[in-house]
C-alpha positions as MATLAB code, in Angstrom:
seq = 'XXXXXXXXXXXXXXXXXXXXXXXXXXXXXXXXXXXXXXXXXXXXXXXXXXXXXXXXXXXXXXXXXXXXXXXXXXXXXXXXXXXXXXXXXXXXXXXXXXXXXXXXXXXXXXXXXXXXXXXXXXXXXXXXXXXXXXXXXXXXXXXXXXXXXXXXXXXXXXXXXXXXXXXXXXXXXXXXXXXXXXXXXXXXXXXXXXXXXXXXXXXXXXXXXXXXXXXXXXXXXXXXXXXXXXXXXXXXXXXXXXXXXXXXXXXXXXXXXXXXXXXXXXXXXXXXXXXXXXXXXXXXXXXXXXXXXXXXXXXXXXXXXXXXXXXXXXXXXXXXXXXXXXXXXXXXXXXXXXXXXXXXXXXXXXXXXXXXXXXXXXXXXXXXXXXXXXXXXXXXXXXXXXXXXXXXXXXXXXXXXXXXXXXXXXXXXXXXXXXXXXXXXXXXXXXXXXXXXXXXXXXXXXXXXXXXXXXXXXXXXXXXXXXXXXXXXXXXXXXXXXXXXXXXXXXXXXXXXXXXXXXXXXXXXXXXXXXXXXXXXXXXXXXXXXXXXXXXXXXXXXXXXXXXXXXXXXXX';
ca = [
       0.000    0.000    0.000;
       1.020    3.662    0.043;
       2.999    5.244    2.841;
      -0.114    4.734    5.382;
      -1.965    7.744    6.683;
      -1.935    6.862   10.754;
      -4.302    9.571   11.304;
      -7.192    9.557   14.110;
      -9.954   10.384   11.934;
     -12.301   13.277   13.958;
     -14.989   11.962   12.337;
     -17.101    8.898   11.935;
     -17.422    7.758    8.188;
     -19.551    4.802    6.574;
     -17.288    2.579    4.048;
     -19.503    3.227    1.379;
     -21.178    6.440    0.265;
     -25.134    6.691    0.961;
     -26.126    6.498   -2.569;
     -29.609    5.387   -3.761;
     -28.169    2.745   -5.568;
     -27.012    0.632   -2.594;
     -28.536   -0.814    0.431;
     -25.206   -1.332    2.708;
     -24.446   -2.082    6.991;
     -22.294   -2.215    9.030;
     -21.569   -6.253    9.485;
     -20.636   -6.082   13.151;
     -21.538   -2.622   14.706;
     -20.172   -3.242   17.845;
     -16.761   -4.481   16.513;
     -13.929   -1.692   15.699;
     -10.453   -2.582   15.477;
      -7.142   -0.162   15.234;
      -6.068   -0.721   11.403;
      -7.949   -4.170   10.637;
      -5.670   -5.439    7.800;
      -7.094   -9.509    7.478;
     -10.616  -10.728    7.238;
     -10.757  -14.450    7.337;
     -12.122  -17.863    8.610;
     -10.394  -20.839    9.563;
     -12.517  -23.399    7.441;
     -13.384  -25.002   10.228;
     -17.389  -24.826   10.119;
     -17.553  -22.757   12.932;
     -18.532  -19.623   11.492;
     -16.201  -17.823   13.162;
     -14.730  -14.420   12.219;
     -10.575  -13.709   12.529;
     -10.170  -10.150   12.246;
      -6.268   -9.379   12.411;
      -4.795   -5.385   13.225;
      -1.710   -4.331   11.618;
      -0.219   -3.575   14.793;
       0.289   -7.227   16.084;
      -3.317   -8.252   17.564;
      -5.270  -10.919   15.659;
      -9.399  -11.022   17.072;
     -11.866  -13.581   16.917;
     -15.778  -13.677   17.275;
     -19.020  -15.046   16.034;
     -19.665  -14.573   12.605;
     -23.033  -12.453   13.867;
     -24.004   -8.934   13.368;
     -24.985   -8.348   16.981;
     -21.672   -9.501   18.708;
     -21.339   -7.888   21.414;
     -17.816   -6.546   22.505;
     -17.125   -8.904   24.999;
     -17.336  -11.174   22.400;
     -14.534  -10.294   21.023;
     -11.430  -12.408   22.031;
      -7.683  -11.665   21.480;
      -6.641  -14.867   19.176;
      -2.623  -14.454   19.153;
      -1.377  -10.899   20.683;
       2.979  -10.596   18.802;
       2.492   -7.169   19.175;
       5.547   -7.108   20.832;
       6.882   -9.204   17.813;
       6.782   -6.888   14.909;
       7.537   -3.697   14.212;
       5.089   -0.722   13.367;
       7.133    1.624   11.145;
       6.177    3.053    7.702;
       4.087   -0.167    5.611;
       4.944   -2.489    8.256;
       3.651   -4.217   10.766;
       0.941   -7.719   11.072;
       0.117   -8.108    7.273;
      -1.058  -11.686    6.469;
      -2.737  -15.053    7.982;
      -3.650  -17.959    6.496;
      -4.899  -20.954    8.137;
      -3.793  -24.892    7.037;
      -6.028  -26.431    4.734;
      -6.750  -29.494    7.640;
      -6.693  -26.349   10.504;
      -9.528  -28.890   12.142;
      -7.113  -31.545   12.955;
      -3.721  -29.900   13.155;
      -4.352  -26.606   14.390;
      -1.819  -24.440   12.279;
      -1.855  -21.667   10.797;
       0.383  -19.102    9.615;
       1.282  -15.224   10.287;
       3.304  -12.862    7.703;
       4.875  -10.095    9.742;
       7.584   -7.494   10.204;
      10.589   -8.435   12.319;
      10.820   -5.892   15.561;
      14.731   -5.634   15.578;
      15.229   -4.768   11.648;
      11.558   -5.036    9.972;
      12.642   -8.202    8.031;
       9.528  -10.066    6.488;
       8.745  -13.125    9.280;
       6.794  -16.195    8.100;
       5.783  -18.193   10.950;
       3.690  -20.813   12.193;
       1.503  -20.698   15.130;
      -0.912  -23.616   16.949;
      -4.246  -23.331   18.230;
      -4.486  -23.728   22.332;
      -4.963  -27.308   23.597;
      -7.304  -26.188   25.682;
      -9.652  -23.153   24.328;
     -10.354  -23.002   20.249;
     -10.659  -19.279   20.871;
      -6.752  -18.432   21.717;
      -3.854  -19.445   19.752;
       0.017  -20.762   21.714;
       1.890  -17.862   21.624;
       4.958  -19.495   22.469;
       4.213  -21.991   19.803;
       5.943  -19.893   16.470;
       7.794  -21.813   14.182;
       9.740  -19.470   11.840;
       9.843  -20.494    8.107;
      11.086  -17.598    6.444;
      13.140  -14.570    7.206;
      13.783  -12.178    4.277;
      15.870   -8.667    4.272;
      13.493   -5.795    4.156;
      16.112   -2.566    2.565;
      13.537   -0.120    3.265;
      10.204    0.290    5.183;
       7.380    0.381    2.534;
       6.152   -2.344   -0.088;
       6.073   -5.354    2.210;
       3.634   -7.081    0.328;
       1.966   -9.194    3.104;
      -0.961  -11.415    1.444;
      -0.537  -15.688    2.340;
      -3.062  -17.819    1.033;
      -2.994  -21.353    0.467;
      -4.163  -22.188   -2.963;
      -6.151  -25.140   -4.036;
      -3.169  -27.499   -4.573;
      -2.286  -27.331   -1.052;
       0.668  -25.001   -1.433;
       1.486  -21.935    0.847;
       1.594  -18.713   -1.654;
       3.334  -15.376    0.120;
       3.190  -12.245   -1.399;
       6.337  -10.095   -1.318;
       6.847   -6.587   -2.166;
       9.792   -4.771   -3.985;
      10.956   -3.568   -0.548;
      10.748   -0.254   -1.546;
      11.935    2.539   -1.816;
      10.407    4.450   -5.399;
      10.819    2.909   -8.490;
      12.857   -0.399   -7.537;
      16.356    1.542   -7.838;
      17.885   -2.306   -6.829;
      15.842   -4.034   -9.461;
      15.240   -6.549   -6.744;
      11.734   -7.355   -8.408;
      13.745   -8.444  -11.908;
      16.652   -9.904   -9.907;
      14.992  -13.908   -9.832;
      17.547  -14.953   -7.165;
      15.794  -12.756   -4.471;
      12.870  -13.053   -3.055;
      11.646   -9.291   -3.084;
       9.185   -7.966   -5.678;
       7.801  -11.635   -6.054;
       5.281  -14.032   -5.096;
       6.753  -16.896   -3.579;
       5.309  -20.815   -2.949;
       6.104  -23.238   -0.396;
       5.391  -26.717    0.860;
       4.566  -26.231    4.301;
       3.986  -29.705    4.831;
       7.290  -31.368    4.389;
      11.072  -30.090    5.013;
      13.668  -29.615    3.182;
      17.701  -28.624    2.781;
      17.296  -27.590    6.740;
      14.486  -25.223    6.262;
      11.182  -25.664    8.087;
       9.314  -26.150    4.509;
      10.330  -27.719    1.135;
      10.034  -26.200   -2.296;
       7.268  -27.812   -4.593;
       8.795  -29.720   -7.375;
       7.030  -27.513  -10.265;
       8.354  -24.462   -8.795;
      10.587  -22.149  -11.371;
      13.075  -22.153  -10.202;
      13.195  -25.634   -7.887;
      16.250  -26.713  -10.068;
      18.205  -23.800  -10.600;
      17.891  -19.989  -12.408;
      16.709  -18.232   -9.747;
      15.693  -18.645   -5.792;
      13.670  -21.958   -5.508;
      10.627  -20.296   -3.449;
       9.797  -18.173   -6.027;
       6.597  -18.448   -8.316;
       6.435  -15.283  -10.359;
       8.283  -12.203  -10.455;
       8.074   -8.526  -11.854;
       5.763   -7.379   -8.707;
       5.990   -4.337   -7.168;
       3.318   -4.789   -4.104;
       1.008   -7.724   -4.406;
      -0.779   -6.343   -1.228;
      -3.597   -8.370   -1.892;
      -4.284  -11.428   -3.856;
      -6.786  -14.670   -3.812;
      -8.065  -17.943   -5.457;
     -11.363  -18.176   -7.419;
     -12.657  -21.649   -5.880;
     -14.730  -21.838   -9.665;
     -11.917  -21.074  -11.863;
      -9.245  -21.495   -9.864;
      -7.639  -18.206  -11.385;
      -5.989  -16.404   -8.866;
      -5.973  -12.696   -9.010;
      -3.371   -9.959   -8.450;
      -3.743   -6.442   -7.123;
      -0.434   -4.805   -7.614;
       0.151   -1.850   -6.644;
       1.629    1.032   -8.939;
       3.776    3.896   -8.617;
       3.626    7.158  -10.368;
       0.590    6.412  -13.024;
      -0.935    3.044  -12.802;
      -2.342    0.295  -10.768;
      -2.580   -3.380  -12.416;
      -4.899   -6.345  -12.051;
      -2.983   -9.613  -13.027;
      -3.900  -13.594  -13.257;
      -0.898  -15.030  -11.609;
       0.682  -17.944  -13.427;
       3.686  -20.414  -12.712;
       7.340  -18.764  -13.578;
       5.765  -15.457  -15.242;
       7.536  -12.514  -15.178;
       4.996   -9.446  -14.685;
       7.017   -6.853  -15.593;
       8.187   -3.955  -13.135;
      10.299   -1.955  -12.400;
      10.328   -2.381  -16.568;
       6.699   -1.362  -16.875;
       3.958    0.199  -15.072;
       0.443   -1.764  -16.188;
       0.701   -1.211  -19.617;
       3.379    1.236  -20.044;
       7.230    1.407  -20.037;
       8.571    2.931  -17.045;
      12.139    2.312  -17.335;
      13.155    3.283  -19.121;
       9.998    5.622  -19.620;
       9.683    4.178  -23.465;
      10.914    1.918  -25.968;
      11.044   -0.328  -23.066;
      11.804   -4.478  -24.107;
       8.342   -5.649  -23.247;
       9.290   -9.454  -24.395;
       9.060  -12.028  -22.052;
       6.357   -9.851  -19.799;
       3.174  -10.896  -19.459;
       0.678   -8.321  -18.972;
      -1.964   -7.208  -16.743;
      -5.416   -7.641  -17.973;
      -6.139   -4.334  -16.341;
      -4.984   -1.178  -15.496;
      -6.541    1.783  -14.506;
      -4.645    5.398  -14.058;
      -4.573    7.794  -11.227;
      -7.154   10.422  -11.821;
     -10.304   10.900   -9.924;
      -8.386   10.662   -6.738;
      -6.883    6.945   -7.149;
      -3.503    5.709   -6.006;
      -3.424    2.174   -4.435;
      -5.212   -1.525   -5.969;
      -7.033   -3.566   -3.288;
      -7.543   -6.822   -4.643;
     -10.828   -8.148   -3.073;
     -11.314  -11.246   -4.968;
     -13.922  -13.447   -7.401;
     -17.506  -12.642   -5.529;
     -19.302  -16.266   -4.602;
     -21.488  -15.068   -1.771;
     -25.553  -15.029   -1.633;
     -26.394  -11.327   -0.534;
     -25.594  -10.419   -4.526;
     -26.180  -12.491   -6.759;
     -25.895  -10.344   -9.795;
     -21.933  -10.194   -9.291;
     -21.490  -14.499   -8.552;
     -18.223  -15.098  -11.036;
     -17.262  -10.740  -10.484;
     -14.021  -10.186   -9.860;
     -13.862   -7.151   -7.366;
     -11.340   -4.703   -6.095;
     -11.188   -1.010   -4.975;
      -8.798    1.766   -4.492;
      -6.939    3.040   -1.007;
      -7.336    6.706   -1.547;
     -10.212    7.285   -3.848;
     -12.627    4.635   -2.093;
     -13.986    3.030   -5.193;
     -15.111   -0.512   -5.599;
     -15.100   -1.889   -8.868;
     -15.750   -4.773  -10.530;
     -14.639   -6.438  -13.999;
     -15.707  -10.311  -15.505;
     -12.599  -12.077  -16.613;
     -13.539  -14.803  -19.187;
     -11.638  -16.793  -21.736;
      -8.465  -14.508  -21.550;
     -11.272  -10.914  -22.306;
     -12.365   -8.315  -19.859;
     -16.185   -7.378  -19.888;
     -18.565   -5.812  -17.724;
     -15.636   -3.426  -16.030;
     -17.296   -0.946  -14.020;
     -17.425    0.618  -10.304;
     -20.112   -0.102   -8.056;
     -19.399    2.143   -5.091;
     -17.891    5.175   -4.514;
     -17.517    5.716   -0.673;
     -15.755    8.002    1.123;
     -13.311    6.346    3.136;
      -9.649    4.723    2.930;
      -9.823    0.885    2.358;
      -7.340   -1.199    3.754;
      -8.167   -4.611    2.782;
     -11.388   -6.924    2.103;
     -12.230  -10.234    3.361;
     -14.440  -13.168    3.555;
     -16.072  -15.538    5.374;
     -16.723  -19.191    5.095;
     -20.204  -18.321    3.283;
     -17.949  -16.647    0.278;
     -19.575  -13.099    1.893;
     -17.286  -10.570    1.086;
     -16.252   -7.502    3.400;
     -14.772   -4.171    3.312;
     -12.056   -3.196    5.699;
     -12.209    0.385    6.405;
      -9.248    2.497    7.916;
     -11.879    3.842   10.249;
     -11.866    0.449   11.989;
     -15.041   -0.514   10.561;
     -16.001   -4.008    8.774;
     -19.180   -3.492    6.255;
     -20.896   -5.430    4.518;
     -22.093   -5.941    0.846;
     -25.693   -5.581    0.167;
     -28.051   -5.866   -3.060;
     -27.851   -3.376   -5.292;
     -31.329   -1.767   -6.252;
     -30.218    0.204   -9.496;
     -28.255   -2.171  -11.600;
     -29.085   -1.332  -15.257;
     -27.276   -2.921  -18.876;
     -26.519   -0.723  -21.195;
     -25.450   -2.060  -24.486;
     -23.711    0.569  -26.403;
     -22.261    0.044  -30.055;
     -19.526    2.145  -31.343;
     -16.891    1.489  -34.123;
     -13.353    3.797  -33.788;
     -12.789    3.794  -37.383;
      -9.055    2.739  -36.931;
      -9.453   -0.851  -35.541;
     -12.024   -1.207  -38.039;
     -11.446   -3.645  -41.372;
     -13.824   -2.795  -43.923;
     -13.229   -5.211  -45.901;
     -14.294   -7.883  -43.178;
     -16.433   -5.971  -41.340;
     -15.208   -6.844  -38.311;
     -12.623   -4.745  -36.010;
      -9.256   -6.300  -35.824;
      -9.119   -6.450  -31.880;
     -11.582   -6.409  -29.126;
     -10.649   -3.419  -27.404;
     -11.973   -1.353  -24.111;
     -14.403    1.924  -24.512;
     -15.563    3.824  -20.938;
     -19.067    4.618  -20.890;
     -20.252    7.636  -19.663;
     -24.502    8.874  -18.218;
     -24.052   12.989  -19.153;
     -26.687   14.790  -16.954;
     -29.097   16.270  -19.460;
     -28.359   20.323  -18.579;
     -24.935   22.484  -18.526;
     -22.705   21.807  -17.180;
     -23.162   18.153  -18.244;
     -21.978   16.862  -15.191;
     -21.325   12.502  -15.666;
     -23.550   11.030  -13.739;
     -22.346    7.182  -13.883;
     -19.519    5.463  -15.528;
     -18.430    2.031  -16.799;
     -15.994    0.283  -18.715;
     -16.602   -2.420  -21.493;
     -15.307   -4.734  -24.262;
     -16.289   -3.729  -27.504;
     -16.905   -7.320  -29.175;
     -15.213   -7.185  -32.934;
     -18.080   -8.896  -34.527;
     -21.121   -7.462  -32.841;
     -19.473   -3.898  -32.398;
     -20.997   -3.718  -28.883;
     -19.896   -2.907  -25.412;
     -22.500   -4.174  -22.782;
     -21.846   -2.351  -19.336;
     -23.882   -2.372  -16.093;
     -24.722    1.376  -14.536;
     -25.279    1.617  -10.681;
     -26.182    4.756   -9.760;
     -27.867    6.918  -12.253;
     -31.468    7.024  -11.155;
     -34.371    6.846  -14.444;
     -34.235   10.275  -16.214;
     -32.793   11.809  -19.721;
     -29.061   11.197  -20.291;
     -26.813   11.946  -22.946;
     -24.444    8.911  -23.440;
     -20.584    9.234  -23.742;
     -18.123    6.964  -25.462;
     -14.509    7.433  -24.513;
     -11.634    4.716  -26.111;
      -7.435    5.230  -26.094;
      -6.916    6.472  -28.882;
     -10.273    8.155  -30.540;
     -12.155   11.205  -29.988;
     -14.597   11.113  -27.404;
     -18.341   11.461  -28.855;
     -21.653   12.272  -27.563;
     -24.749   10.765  -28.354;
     -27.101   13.200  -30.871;
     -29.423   13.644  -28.263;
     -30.654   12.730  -24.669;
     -31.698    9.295  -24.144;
     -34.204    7.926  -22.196;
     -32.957    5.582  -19.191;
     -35.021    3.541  -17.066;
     -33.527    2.087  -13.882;
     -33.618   -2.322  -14.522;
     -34.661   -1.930  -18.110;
     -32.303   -2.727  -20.867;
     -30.636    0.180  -22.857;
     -29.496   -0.038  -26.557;
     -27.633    2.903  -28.425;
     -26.204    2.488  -31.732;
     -23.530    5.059  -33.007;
     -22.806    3.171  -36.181;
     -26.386    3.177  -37.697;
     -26.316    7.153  -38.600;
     -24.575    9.622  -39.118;
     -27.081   11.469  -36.826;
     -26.703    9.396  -33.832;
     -23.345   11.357  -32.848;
     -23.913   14.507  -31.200;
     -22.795   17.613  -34.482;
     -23.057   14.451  -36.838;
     -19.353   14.331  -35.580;
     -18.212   10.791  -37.315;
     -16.484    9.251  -40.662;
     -18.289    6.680  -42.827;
     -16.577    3.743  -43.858;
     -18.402    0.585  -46.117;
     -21.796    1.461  -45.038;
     -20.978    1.937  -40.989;
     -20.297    5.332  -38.869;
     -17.352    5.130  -37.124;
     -16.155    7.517  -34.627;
     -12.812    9.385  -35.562;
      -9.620    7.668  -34.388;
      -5.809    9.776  -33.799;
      -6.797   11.411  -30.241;
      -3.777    9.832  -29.475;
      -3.271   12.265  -25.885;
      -6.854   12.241  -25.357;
      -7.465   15.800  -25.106;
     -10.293   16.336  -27.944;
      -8.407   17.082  -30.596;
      -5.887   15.132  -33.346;
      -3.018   17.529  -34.218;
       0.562   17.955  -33.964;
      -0.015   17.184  -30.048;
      -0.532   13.493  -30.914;
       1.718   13.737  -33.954;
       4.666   13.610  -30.874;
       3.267   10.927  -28.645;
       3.506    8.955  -32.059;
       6.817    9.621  -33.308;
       7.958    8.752  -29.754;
       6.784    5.244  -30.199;
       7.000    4.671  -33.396;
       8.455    1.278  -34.446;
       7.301   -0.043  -30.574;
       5.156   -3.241  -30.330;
       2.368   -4.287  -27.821;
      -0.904   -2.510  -26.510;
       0.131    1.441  -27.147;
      -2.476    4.278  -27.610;
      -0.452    4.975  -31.177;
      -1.556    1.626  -32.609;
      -4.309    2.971  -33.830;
      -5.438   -0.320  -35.741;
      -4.425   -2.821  -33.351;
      -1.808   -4.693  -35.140;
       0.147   -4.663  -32.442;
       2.767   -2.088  -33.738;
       3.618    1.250  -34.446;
       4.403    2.428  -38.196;
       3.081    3.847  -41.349;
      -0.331    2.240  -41.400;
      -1.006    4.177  -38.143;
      -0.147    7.050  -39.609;
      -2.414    7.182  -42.159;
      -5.045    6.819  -39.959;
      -3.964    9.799  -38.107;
      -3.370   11.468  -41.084;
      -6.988   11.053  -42.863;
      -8.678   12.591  -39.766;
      -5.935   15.297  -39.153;
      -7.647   18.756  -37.448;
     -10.874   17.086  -36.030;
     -11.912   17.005  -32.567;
     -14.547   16.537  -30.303;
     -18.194   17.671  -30.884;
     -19.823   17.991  -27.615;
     -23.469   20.005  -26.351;
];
């Protein structure tokens, strides 16, 4: 996460923002805990919560929304164990797969003496299922810690029984050790162990699939090219596991973790070079399948995980995840390798640490406030389907576009100053043309509709259109010419396409964009200059630019 803000807030604030569009609650109103970091269970069928603070105190209490406060019991207390500067602190548990029997489970924390990452084991008391041994720890790892932010500090234990441990860069801006490219450290990495067996004098062995088991690189780690995997978990369906990792200057990444991948930094940010800023050497990365940027107050991925509970059904197989500063939740469908449905669901007000969930598959919000809330139904959830063609991913001749590629959505209020009501993301399919999105919050009224993609100009709908709150909405920009707000689009073998070269995004195509294409021209993989998706930068682009050269955006 970000440098954390250990600030005593003078004010009490819901996780999630009142909107019409969401019934929420506080799950346990008389539980608050200093900097809750973990939400778990121990898979034990007890229905028990485990509600870890990042300064060394891991609680337990009935799964119950009127648990009282005496109900709350003090687990495993190492707060005199770790150490509290900067990032660090109590960061991850994980309980064994056969937790019923054995009693282990696991604790990822910072080291007192020198804040070196601490993977330990701990047992459950003989006598009383509520309190952990404290003088039970069995230390697996130890790892060097250089500076005190980007611990990581996710553990899970995925479905083939192995221990995964999520491990920062170690800080400090930008990588400046490479540690995260270096494959014989464990920093910047997500690392897997067999916790069940021992090996070369180590209190774990290293799985025999592993990298790296034989040589090339340390033999605990997994993947590499991380900068802080803060959060990450298992889809029990799919078995995909999903990666928050946390960005740095621009952009903040959602990646499906696979064995011996290299995912990129401190070469590139998301999508994007970084260093060296561009003309990077992108082979041999595999890339995100999302990224979002930094505006509207964002900064920090929270990975939340693949949504299985009952209390919302409409978001069973979702993948969701929200942002530190801003306070957004979001959600996106990941299916056969393509991204759909990508939109937010809540904007609240408050600094989320972490989320959680319970042996039901509920999933919770962990608020900085100390707060654990709940998700709830959502009353307003609306499709819109919209269908747009940027004119430089489309072939003509085929009459199909040559990539599926991502457009944002956008409900305009229906007056000056226009101000954007609700927003989603979605895949524009290259047969169909169409991008189906789900809206949250507008309420029914009269909205003009928005289409924004990379690298076209951003469009308006001719007029307002009538929404209806649970009814389906259909606009179609490529039917007329008149469907575009000032007629504003380019006709090409019978379809309207919107005008494509707005490489910088700021509503016009000019010299502006002119630059950002010269700069990467010759440069392969996703780049806003490809402006017909084959995947490079050269003279084909160009003409594309060229042929719409001085137009911009058309807007009320």
């Amino acid at each position: 996460m970000r440098k954390i803000l250990f600030l005593i807030l003078s004010i009490s604030l819901n996780c999630f923002a009142q909107n019409p569009d969401i019934q929420i609650q506080n799950a346990f109103p008389n539980i608050n805990v200093d900097f809750p970091v973990v939400l778990t269970h121990a898979g034990d069928n007890t229905n028990r919560i485990f509600l870890a603070s990042l300064y060394g105190k891991i609680y337990v209490f009935p799964n119950d929304s009127n648990v009282s406060v005496s109900q709350k019991k003090i687990f495993l207390d190492i707060v005199n164990l770790a150490r509290y500067d900067g990032e660090m602190g109590l960061l991850g548990i994980a309980f064994h797969p056969n937790y019923t029997s054995n009693g282990y489970f696991y604790v990822n924390y910072n080291n007192v003496n020198d804040g070196r990452t601490t993977i330990s084991r701990f047992s459950r008391s003989v006598g009383d299922p509520d309190k952990a041994d404290s003088l039970s720890e069995l230390k697996l790892l130890e790892i060097y810690q250089p500076y005190d932010n980007h611990k990581g500090g996710q553990m899970m234990f995925g479905a083939d029984g192995y221990l995964y441990i999520g491990m920062g860069d170690g800080g400090n801006q930008g990588d400046p050790g490479n540690r995260a490219q270096n494959k014989d450290t464990l920093l910047g990495k997500i690392l897997r162990i067999d916790i069940n067996n021992t090996s070369g004098g180590n209190n774990y062995a290293i799985p025999s699939d592993n990298p790296f088991a034989i040589s090339g690189g340390a033999k605990e780690v997994y993947a590499y090219g991380f900068r802080n995997p803060w959060r990450f978990s298992q889809d029990p369906v799919t078995g995909l596991i999903y990666v928050g990792d946390v960005g740095q200057n621009n952009y903040e990444e959602v990646d499906i973790l696979q064995n011996g991948r290299n995912y990129g930094w401190h070469i590139t940010e998301g999508f994007h070079c970084y260093n060296p800023s561009s003309g990077c050497d992108t082979s041999g990365i595999t890339m995100p399948i999302k990224e979002y940027n930094h505006t509207g107050g964002n900064c920090s991925i929270i990975s939340a995980g693949v949504y299985r509970g009952q209390r919302r059904p409409e978001l069973t197989g979702a993948y969701i995840y929200g942002d530190y500063c801003s306070g957004k939740i979001s959600m996106l469908r990941y299916t056969n390798g393509v991204v759909s449905q990508d939109s937010m669901l809540i904007d609240t007000p408050n600094l989320i640490i972490s989320f959680g969930m319970d042996q039901n598959n509920e999933m919770y919000c962990l608020a900085q406030n100390g707060n654990i809330y709940l998700f709830n139904k959502s009353t307003l959830a609306t499709n819109v389907n919209v269908s747009v063609i940027p004119d430089g991913l489309y072939d003509d001749v085929n009459n199909r576009l040559n990539i599926k590629d991502s457009v944002k959505i956008y409900l305009r209020d229906n007056a000056s100053p226009y101000s954007i009501i609700d927003s989603a993301s979605g895949i524009l399919d290259s047969l169909t043309f169409t991008a189906p999105v789900i809206f949250n919050r507008a309420l029914t009224g009269n909205y003009y509709i928005e289409v924004k993609h990379r690298n076209s100009l951003e469009t308006w709908s001719s007029s307002q259109v009538n929404y209806t709150v649970a009814v389906n909405t259909n606009y179609n920009f490529t039917s007329s010419v008149t469907q575009a707000y000032g007629s504003n689009m380019i006709l090409k073998n019978g379809k309207w396409c919107i005008y494509s070269g707005d490489i910088n995004q700021d509503g016009f195509i000019n010299g502006n964009d002119f630059t950002f294409y010269s700069a990467q021209f010759g440069s392969t993989g996703y780049l806003a200059s490809d402006l017909n998706g084959d995947g490079i930068v050269n003279g084909n682009d160009f003409t594309i630019f060229s042929n719409n050269y001085t137009k911009g955006t058309v807007r009320p």
